């Protein structure tokens, strides 16, 4: 649990840093804003599944223009994940979760693997966002785990 908690703390930190970089860049790139919104919504989708709720109400790929609304979503996600993780016992990490993906296809996956999906999915897309910022001649932001660990 210690490792997962630490990695989740990194996720909250990295989400905030990438939002700061986007705000500082002043980007109006709709695809880039759609991508950061996608990360926030995906975090929410996986949390809903972990909580035994459906996720069909969430649309993973919608246009976004308001970084303030996206930041609020990330902050709400972080608070809800903190509550979820604090209530989670080590033994529950291997419990299986039944859920359906956004297309309605059923799956069964362990809590551990769902949490790892959340952690790795966001990191992948933060890398894409940083690359796009660099291509726009904006400053990318360091979001590597080791940078977080050194704080």
Short mmCIF file of C-alpha atoms in Angstrom, two decimals:
data_model
loop_
_atom_site.label_atom_id
_atom_site.label_comp_id
_atom_site.label_asym_id
_atom_site.label_seq_id
_atom_site.Cartn_x
_atom_site.Cartn_y
_atom_site.Cartn_z
CA UNK A 1 0.00 0.00 0.00
CA UNK A 2 2.87 2.35 0.75
CA UNK A 3 4.06 2.27 -2.87
CA UNK A 4 0.59 2.81 -4.30
CA UNK A 5 -0.07 5.71 -1.91
CA UNK A 6 3.22 7.31 -2.89
CA UNK A 7 2.52 6.84 -6.59
CA UNK A 8 -0.94 8.36 -6.14
CA UNK A 9 0.65 11.37 -4.43
CA UNK A 10 2.89 11.67 -7.49
CA UNK A 11 -0.18 11.55 -9.74
CA UNK A 12 -1.85 14.45 -7.87
CA UNK A 13 1.38 16.46 -8.02
CA UNK A 14 1.97 15.71 -11.72
CA UNK A 15 -1.62 16.57 -12.68
CA UNK A 16 -1.21 19.95 -10.98
CA UNK A 17 2.14 20.62 -12.65
CA UNK A 18 0.86 19.82 -16.11
CA UNK A 19 -2.13 22.12 -15.60
CA UNK A 20 0.20 24.89 -14.41
CA UNK A 21 2.32 24.43 -17.56
CA UNK A 22 -0.75 24.59 -19.78
CA UNK A 23 -1.96 27.75 -18.07
CA UNK A 24 1.46 29.38 -18.31
CA UNK A 25 1.69 28.52 -22.00
CA UNK A 26 -1.62 30.22 -22.75
CA UNK A 27 -2.27 27.52 -25.33
CA UNK A 28 -5.50 27.57 -27.29
CA UNK A 29 -4.73 24.20 -28.90
CA UNK A 30 -8.09 22.42 -28.74
CA UNK A 31 -6.56 18.95 -29.10
CA UNK A 32 -4.20 19.61 -26.22
CA UNK A 33 -7.02 20.83 -23.99
CA UNK A 34 -9.12 17.84 -25.02
CA UNK A 35 -6.24 15.56 -24.02
CA UNK A 36 -5.81 17.02 -20.53
CA UNK A 37 -9.58 16.83 -20.00
CA UNK A 38 -9.41 13.19 -21.11
CA UNK A 39 -6.90 12.44 -18.34
CA UNK A 40 -9.16 14.02 -15.71
CA UNK A 41 -12.25 12.18 -16.94
CA UNK A 42 -10.40 8.86 -17.21
CA UNK A 43 -9.30 9.19 -13.58
CA UNK A 44 -12.94 9.73 -12.65
CA UNK A 45 -14.11 6.78 -14.77
CA UNK A 46 -11.67 4.38 -13.08
CA UNK A 47 -12.60 5.66 -9.63
CA UNK A 48 -16.28 5.07 -10.38
CA UNK A 49 -15.47 1.51 -11.38
CA UNK A 50 -13.38 0.97 -8.24
CA UNK A 51 -16.32 2.22 -6.19
CA UNK A 52 -18.65 -0.28 -7.91
CA UNK A 53 -20.48 2.42 -9.85
CA UNK A 54 -21.10 2.65 -13.55
CA UNK A 55 -19.14 4.99 -15.79
CA UNK A 56 -21.37 5.22 -18.87
CA UNK A 57 -22.31 8.81 -18.00
CA UNK A 58 -18.76 10.01 -18.69
CA UNK A 59 -17.55 11.03 -22.12
CA UNK A 60 -13.81 10.52 -22.41
CA UNK A 61 -13.21 12.64 -25.50
CA UNK A 62 -14.98 16.00 -25.46
CA UNK A 63 -13.64 19.39 -26.43
CA UNK A 64 -12.55 21.58 -23.55
CA UNK A 65 -11.69 25.24 -23.33
CA UNK A 66 -11.80 25.97 -19.62
CA UNK A 67 -8.72 24.85 -17.70
CA UNK A 68 -10.36 26.05 -14.48
CA UNK A 69 -13.11 23.43 -14.84
CA UNK A 70 -10.50 20.76 -15.62
CA UNK A 71 -8.43 21.77 -12.58
CA UNK A 72 -11.55 21.46 -10.43
CA UNK A 73 -12.14 17.97 -11.80
CA UNK A 74 -8.54 16.96 -11.00
CA UNK A 75 -8.88 18.35 -7.46
CA UNK A 76 -12.15 16.50 -6.89
CA UNK A 77 -10.58 13.32 -8.26
CA UNK A 78 -7.61 13.67 -5.91
CA UNK A 79 -9.85 14.14 -2.89
CA UNK A 80 -12.03 11.15 -3.80
CA UNK A 81 -9.00 8.94 -4.53
CA UNK A 82 -7.46 9.91 -1.18
CA UNK A 83 -10.63 8.84 0.61
CA UNK A 84 -10.80 5.62 -1.41
CA UNK A 85 -7.13 4.73 -0.84
CA UNK A 86 -7.29 5.51 2.89
CA UNK A 87 -10.17 3.06 3.25
CA UNK A 88 -8.39 0.35 1.26
CA UNK A 89 -6.64 -2.55 2.98
CA UNK A 90 -3.60 -4.27 1.47
CA UNK A 91 -5.60 -7.51 1.19
CA UNK A 92 -8.21 -5.76 -0.97
CA UNK A 93 -5.71 -4.96 -3.73
CA UNK A 94 -6.15 -8.44 -5.18
CA UNK A 95 -9.95 -8.36 -5.08
CA UNK A 96 -11.59 -8.46 -8.46
CA UNK A 97 -13.78 -5.66 -9.81
CA UNK A 98 -16.50 -6.35 -12.36
CA UNK A 99 -17.18 -3.39 -14.64
CA UNK A 100 -18.05 -2.47 -18.20
CA UNK A 101 -15.95 -0.24 -20.40
CA UNK A 102 -17.40 2.83 -22.10
CA UNK A 103 -18.71 0.62 -24.92
CA UNK A 104 -20.49 -1.68 -22.48
CA UNK A 105 -18.05 -4.61 -22.79
CA UNK A 106 -17.73 -6.41 -19.43
CA UNK A 107 -14.37 -6.94 -17.75
CA UNK A 108 -13.03 -8.29 -14.46
CA UNK A 109 -9.78 -6.81 -13.15
CA UNK A 110 -8.03 -6.58 -9.77
CA UNK A 111 -8.10 -3.39 -7.73
CA UNK A 112 -4.29 -3.31 -7.94
CA UNK A 113 -4.32 -3.41 -11.74
CA UNK A 114 -7.04 -0.76 -11.97
CA UNK A 115 -5.01 1.58 -9.77
CA UNK A 116 -1.89 0.90 -11.84
CA UNK A 117 -3.88 1.72 -14.97
CA UNK A 118 -4.83 5.10 -13.51
CA UNK A 119 -1.22 5.83 -12.60
CA UNK A 120 0.30 4.81 -15.93
CA UNK A 121 -2.42 6.21 -18.18
CA UNK A 122 -2.00 9.73 -16.82
CA UNK A 123 1.78 9.60 -17.07
CA UNK A 124 1.57 8.55 -20.71
CA UNK A 125 -0.69 11.46 -21.62
CA UNK A 126 1.29 13.99 -19.57
CA UNK A 127 4.26 13.05 -21.76
CA UNK A 128 2.17 13.72 -24.86
CA UNK A 129 1.10 17.08 -23.45
CA UNK A 130 4.70 18.05 -22.69
CA UNK A 131 5.75 17.13 -26.22
CA UNK A 132 2.95 19.26 -27.67
CA UNK A 133 3.94 22.18 -25.44
CA UNK A 134 7.51 21.92 -26.70
CA UNK A 135 6.25 21.88 -30.30
CA UNK A 136 4.35 25.11 -29.55
CA UNK A 137 7.61 26.60 -28.23
CA UNK A 138 6.22 26.56 -24.72
CA UNK A 139 8.11 25.24 -21.73
CA UNK A 140 7.34 21.61 -20.86
CA UNK A 141 7.24 20.72 -17.18
CA UNK A 142 9.14 18.02 -15.33
CA UNK A 143 6.66 15.36 -14.14
CA UNK A 144 8.99 12.38 -13.69
CA UNK A 145 8.52 10.40 -10.51
CA UNK A 146 12.12 10.95 -9.44
CA UNK A 147 11.60 14.72 -9.48
CA UNK A 148 8.64 14.25 -7.14
CA UNK A 149 10.61 11.86 -4.92
CA UNK A 150 13.41 14.38 -4.50
CA UNK A 151 11.10 17.02 -3.03
#
